[in-house]
PDB file of C-alpha atoms in Angstrom:
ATOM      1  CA  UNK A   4       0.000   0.000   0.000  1.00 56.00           C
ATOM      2  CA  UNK A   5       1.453   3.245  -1.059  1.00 59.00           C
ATOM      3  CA  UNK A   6       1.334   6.043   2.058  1.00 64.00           C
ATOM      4  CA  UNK A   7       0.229   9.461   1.800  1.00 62.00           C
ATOM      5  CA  UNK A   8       3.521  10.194   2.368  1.00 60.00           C
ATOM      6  CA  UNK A   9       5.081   8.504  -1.088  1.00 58.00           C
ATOM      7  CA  UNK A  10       1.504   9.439  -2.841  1.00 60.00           C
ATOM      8  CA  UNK A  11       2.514  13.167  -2.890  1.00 64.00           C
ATOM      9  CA  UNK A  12       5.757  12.624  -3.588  1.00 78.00           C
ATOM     10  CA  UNK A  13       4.937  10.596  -7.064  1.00 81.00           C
ATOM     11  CA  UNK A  14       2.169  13.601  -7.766  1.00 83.00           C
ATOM     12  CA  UNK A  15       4.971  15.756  -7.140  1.00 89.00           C
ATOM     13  CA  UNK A  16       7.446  13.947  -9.439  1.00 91.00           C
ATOM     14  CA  UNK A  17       4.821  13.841 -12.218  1.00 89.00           C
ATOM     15  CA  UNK A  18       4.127  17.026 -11.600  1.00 93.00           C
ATOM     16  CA  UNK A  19       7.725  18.433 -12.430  1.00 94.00           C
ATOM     17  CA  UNK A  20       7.854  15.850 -14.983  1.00 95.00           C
ATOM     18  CA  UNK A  21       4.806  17.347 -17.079  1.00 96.00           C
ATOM     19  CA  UNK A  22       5.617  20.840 -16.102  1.00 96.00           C
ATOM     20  CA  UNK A  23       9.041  19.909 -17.955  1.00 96.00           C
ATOM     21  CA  UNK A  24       7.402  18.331 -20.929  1.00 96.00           C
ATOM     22  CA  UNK A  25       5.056  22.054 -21.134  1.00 97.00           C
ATOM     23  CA  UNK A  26       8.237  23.870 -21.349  1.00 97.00           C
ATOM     24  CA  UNK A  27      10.100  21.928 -23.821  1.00 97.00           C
ATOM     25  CA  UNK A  28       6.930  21.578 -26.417  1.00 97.00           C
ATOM     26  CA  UNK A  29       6.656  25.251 -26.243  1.00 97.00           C
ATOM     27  CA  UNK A  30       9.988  25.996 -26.313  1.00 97.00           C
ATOM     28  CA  UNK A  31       9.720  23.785 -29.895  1.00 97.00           C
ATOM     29  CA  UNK A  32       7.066  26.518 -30.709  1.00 97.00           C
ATOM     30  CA  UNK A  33       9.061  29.744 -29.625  1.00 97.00           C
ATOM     31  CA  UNK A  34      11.897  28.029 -31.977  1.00 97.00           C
ATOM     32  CA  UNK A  35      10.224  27.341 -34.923  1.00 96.00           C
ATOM     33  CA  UNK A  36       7.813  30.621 -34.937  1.00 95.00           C
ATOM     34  CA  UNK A  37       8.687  33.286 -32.041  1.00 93.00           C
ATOM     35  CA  UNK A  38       6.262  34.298 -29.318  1.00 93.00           C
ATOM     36  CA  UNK A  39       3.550  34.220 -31.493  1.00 92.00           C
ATOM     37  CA  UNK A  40       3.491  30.732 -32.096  1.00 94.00           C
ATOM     38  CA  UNK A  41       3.109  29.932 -28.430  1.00 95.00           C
ATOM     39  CA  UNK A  42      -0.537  29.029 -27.992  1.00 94.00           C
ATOM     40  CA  UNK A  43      -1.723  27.024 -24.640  1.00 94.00           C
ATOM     41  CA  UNK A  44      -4.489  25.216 -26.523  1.00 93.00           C
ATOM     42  CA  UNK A  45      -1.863  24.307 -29.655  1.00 94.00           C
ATOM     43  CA  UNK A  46       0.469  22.957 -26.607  1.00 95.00           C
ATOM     44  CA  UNK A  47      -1.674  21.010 -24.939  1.00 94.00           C
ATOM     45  CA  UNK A  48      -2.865  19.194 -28.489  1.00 94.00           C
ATOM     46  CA  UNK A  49       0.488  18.345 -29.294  1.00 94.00           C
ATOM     47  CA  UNK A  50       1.183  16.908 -25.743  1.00 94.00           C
ATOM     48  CA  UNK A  51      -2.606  15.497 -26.034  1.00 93.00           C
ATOM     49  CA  UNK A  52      -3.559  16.640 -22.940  1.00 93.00           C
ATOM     50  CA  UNK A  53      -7.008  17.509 -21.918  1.00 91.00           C
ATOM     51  CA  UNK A  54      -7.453  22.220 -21.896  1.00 86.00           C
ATOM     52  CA  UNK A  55      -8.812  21.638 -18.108  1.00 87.00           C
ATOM     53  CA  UNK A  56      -5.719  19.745 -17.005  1.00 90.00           C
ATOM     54  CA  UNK A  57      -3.098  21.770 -19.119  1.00 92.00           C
ATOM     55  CA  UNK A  58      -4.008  25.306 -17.615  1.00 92.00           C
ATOM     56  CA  UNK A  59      -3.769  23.390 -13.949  1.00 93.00           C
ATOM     57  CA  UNK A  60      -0.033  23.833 -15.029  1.00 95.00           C
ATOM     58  CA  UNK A  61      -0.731  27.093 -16.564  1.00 94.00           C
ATOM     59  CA  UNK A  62      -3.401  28.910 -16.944  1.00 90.00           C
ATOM     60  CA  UNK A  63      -2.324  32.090 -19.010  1.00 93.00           C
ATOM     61  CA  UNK A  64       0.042  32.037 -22.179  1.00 93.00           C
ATOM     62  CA  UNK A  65       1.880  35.386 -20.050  1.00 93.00           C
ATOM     63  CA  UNK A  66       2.721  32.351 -17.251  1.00 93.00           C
ATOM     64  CA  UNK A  67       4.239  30.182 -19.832  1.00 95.00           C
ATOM     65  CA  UNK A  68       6.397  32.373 -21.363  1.00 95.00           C
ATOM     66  CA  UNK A  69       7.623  34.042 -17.753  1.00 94.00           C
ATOM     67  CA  UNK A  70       8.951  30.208 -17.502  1.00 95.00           C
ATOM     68  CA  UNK A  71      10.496  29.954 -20.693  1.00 96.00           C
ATOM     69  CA  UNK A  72      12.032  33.495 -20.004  1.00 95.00           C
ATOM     70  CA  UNK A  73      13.344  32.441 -16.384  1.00 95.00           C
ATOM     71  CA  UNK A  74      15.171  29.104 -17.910  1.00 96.00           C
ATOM     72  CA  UNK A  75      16.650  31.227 -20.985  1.00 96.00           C
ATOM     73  CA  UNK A  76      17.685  33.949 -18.350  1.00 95.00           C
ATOM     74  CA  UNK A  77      19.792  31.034 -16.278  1.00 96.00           C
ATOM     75  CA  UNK A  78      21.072  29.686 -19.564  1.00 96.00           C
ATOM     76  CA  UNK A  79      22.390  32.786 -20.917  1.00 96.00           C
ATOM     77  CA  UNK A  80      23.952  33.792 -17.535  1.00 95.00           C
ATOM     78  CA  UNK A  81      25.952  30.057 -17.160  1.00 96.00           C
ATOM     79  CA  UNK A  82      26.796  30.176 -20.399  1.00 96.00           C
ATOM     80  CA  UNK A  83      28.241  33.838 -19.823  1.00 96.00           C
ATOM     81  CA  UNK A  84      29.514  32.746 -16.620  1.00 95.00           C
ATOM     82  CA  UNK A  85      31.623  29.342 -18.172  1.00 95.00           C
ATOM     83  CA  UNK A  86      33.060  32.094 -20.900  1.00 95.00           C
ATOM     84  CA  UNK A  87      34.133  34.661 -17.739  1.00 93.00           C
ATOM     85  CA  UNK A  88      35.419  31.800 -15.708  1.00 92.00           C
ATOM     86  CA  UNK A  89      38.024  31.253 -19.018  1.00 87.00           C
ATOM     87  CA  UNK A  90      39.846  34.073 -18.903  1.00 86.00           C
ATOM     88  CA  UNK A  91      42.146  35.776 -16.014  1.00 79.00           C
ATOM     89  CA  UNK A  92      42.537  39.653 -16.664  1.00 81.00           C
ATOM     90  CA  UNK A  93      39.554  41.457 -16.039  1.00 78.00           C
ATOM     91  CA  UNK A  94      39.760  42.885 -19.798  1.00 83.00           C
ATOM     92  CA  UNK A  95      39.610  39.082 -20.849  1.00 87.00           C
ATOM     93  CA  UNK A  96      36.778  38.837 -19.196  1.00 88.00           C
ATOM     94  CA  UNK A  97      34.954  41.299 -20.542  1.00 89.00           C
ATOM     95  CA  UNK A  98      36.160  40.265 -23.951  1.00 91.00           C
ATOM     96  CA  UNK A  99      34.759  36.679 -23.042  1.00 93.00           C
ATOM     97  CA  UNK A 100      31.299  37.702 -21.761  1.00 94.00           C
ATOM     98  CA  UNK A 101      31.355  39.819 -24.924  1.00 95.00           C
ATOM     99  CA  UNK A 102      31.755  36.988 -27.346  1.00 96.00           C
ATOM    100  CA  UNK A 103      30.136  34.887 -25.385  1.00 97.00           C
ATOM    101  CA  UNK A 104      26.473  37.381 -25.272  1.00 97.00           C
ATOM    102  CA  UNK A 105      26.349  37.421 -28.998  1.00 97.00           C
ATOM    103  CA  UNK A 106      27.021  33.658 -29.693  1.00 97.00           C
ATOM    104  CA  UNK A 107      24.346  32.591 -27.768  1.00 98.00           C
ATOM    105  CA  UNK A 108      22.189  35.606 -29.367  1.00 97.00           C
ATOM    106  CA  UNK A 109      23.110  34.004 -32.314  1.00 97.00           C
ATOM    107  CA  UNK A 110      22.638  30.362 -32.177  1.00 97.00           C
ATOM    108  CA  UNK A 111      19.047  31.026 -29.874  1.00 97.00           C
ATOM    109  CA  UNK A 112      17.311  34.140 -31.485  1.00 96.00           C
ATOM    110  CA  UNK A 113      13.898  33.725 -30.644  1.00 96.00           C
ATOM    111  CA  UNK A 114      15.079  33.512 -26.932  1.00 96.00           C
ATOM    112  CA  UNK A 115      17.040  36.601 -26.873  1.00 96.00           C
ATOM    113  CA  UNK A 116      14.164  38.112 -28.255  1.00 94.00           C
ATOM    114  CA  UNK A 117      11.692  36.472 -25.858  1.00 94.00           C
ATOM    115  CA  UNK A 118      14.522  38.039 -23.367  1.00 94.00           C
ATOM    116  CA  UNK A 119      15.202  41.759 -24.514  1.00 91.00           C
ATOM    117  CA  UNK A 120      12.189  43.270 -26.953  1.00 83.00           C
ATOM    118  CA  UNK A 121      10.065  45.375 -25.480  1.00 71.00           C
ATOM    119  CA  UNK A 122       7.223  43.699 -27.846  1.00 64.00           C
ATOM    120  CA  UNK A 123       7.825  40.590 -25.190  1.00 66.00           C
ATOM    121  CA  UNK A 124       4.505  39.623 -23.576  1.00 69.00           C
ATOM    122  CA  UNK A 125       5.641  37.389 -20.864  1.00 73.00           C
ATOM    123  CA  UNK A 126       4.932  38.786 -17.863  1.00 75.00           C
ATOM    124  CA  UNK A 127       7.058  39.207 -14.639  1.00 84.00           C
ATOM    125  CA  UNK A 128       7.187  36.510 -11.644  1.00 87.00           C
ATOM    126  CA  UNK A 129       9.368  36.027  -8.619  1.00 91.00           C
ATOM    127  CA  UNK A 130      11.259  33.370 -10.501  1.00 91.00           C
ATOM    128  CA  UNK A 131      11.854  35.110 -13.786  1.00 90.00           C
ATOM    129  CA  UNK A 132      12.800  38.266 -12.124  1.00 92.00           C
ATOM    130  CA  UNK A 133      15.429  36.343  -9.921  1.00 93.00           C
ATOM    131  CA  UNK A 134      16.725  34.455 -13.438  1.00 92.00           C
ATOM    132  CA  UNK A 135      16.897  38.252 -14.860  1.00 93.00           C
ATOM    133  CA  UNK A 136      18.994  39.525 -11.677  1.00 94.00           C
ATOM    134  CA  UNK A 137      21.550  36.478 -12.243  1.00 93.00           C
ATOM    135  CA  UNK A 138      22.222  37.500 -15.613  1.00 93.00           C
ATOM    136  CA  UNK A 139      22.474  41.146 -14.790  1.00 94.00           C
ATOM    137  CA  UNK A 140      25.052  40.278 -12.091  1.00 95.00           C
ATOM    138  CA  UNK A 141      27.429  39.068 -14.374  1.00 93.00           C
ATOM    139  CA  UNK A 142      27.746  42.705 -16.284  1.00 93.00           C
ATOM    140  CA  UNK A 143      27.900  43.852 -12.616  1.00 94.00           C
ATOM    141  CA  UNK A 144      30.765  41.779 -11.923  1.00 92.00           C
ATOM    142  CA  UNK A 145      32.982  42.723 -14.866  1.00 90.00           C
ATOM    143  CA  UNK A 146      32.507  46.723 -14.339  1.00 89.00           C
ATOM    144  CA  UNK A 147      33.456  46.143 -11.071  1.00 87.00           C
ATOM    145  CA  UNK A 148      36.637  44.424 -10.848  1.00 76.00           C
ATOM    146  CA  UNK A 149      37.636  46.773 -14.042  1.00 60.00           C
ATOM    147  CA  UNK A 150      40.156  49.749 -13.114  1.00 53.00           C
ATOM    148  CA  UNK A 151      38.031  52.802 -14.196  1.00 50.00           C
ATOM    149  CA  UNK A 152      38.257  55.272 -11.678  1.00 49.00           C
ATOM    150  CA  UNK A 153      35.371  56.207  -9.928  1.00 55.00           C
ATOM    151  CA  UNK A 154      35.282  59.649  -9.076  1.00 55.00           C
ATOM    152  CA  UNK A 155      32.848  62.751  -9.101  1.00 63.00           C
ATOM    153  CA  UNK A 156      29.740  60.464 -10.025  1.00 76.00           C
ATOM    154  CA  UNK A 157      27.177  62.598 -10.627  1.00 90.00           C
ATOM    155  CA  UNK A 158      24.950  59.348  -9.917  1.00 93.00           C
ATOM    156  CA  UNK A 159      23.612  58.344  -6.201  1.00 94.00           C
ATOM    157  CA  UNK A 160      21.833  54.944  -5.371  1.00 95.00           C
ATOM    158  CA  UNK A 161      18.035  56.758  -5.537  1.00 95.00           C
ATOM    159  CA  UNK A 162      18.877  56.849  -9.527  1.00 96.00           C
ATOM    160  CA  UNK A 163      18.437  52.621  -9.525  1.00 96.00           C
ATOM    161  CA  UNK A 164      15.786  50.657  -9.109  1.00 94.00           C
ATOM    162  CA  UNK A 165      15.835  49.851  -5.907  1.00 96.00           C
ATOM    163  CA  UNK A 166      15.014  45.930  -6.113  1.00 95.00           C
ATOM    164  CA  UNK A 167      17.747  45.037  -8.163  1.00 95.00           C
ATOM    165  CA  UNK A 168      20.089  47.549  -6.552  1.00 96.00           C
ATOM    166  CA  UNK A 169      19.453  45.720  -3.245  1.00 97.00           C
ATOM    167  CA  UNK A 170      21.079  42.513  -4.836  1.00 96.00           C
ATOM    168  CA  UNK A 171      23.606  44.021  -6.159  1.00 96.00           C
ATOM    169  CA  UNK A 172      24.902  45.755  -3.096  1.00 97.00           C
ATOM    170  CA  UNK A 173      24.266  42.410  -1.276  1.00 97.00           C
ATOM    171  CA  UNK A 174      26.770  40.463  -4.388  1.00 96.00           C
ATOM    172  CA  UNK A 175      28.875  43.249  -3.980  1.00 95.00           C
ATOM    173  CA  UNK A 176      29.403  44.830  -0.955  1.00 95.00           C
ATOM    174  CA  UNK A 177      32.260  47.750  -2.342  1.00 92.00           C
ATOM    175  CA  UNK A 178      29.514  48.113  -5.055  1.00 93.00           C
ATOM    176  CA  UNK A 179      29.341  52.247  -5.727  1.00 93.00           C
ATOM    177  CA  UNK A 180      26.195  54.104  -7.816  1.00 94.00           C
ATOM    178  CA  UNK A 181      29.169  55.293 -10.505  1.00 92.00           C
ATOM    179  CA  UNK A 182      30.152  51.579 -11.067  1.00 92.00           C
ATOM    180  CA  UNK A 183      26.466  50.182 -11.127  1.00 94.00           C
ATOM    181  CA  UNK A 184      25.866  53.221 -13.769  1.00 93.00           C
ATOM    182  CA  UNK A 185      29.173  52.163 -15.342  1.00 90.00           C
ATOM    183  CA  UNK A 186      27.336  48.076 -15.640  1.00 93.00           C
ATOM    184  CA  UNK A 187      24.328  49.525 -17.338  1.00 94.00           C
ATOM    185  CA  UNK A 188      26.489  51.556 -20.259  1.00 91.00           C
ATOM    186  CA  UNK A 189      28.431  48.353 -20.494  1.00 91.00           C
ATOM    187  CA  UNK A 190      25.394  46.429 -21.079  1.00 93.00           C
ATOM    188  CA  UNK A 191      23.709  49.132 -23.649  1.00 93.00           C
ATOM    189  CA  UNK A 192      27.318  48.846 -25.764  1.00 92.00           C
ATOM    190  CA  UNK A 193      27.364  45.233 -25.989  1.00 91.00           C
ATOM    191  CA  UNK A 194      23.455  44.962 -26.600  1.00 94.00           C
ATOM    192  CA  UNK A 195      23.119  47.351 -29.390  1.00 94.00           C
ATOM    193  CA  UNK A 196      25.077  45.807 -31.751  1.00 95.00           C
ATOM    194  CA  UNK A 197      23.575  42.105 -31.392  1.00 96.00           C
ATOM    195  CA  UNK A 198      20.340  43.194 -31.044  1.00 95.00           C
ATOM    196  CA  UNK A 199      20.561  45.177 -34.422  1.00 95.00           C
ATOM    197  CA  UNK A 200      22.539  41.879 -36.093  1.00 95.00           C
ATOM    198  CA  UNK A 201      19.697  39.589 -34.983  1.00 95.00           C
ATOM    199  CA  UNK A 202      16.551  41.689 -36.011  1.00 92.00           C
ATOM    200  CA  UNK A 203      18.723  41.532 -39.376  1.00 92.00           C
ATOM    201  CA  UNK A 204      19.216  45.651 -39.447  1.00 92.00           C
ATOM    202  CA  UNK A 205      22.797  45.622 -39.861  1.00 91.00           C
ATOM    203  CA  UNK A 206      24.206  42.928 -42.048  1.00 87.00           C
ATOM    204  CA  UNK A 207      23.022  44.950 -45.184  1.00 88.00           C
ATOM    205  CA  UNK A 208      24.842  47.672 -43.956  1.00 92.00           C
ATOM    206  CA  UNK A 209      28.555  45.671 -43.137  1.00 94.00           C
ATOM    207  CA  UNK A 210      29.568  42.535 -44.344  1.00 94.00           C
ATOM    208  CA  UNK A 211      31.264  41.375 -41.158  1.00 94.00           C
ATOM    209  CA  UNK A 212      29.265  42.516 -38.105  1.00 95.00           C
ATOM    210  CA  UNK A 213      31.613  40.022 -35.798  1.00 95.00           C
ATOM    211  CA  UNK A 214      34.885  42.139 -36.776  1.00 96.00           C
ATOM    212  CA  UNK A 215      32.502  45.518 -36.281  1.00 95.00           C
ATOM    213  CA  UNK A 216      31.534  43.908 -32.852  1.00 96.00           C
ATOM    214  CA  UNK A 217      35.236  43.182 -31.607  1.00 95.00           C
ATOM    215  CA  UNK A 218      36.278  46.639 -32.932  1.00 96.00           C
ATOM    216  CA  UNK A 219      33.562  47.703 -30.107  1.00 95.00           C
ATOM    217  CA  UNK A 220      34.306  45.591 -27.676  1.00 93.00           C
ATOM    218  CA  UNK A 221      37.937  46.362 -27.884  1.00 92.00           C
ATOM    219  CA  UNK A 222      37.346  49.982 -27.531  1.00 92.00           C
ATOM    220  CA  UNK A 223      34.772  48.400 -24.415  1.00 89.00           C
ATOM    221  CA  UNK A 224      38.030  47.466 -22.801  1.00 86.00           C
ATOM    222  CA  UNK A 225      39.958  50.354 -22.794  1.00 86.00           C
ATOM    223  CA  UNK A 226      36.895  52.612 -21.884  1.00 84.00           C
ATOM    224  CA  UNK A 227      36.898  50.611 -18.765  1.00 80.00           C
ATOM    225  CA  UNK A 228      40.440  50.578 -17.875  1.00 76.00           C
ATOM    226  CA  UNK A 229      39.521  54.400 -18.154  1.00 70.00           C
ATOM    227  CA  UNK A 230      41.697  55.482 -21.418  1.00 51.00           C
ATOM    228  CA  UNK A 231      38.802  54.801 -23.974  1.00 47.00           C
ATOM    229  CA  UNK A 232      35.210  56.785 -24.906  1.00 46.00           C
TER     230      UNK A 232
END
């Protein structure tokens, strides 16, 4: 006789099982067609699963893409993470994350989009927003162990969201508002470039958008070391 005890633990274990299955089917979806092609009702045929029981999993398409957007936030930061974790000088290592950001832009498109347009309709949770802070840390991380000096900020700590600048203080105790400023330019210089390469707007204009993108993340590194832009 199975006890109540091992009873909820199989639910349980089915439970994460299915919820698993959800994800990858619609990720499948979000691969072959972007956001639009996620559908609960098209998701739940393919799986053959009943509408009822499928939305006990999730019951709005916004829910279903916060997921997917939490598990492509935590894939993007390891995989940014693995590439930082490669190289010793702190210029390295923003040259890694650097290469690193637009590969995986690159080889997952729809995700990055999922990620970073403001078209996006998956809506924010607990767990997607704590996925979004663990990628954002990483930027964090490279401005700060960089040797740009940090005086006569004009920035103070009520300029930041105050969520996120809570876990960043708490990652980073020495953590100033010039050198969180200093993450979020970092960020805008490295996005710009692969977000215009993947929505296709700058391959007419430049036949090799990687070279364009080292040229910029070279002059990335010496901005930070303070002798660049």
């Amino acid at each position: 006789m199975t006890s109540p005890k091992e009873g909820a633990s199989r639910r349980a274990r089915h439970r994460a099982q299915t919820t698993a299955e959800i994800k990858a089917t619609a990720l499948k979806h979000l691969v072959e067609g972007g956001t639009d092609a996620v559908a609960l009702r098209g998701i739940a045929r393919d799986m053959g699963m009943a509408p009822g029981t499928f939305y006990s999993y999730f019951d709005t398409r916004e829910a279903l893409l916060a997921a997917l957007a939490a598990d492509a936030y935590r894939a993007l930061a390891a995989h940014l993470r693995t590439a930082r974790e490669g190289a010793r000088e702190p210029a390295g290592r923003a040259l890694a994350h650097g290469l690193a950001y637009r590969a995986w832009a690159l080889a997952h498109p729809q995700e990055f989009r999922l990620l970073f347009s403001g078209r996006s309709p998956h809506a924010q949770t607990p767990d997607s927003t704590e996925a979004e802070y663990e990628l954002c840390l990483g930027i964090v991380e490279i401005a700060t162990t960089e040797g740009a000096a940090d005086t006569a900020s004009p920035y103070s700590w009520g300029d930041f969201d105050p969520a996120f600048t809570e876990v960043a203080r708490a990652a980073f105790p020495a953590l100033t508002p010039a050198v969180l400023a200093r993450s979020l330019r970092l960020w805008g210089r490295l996005h710009g470039l692969v977000t215009l390469e993947i929505d296709g707007l700058l391959r007419p204009q430049i036949t090799d958008p990687e070279r364009l993108y080292r040229d910029e993340l070279a002059d990335i590194a010496a901005w930070l070391n303070g002798s660049g832009l």
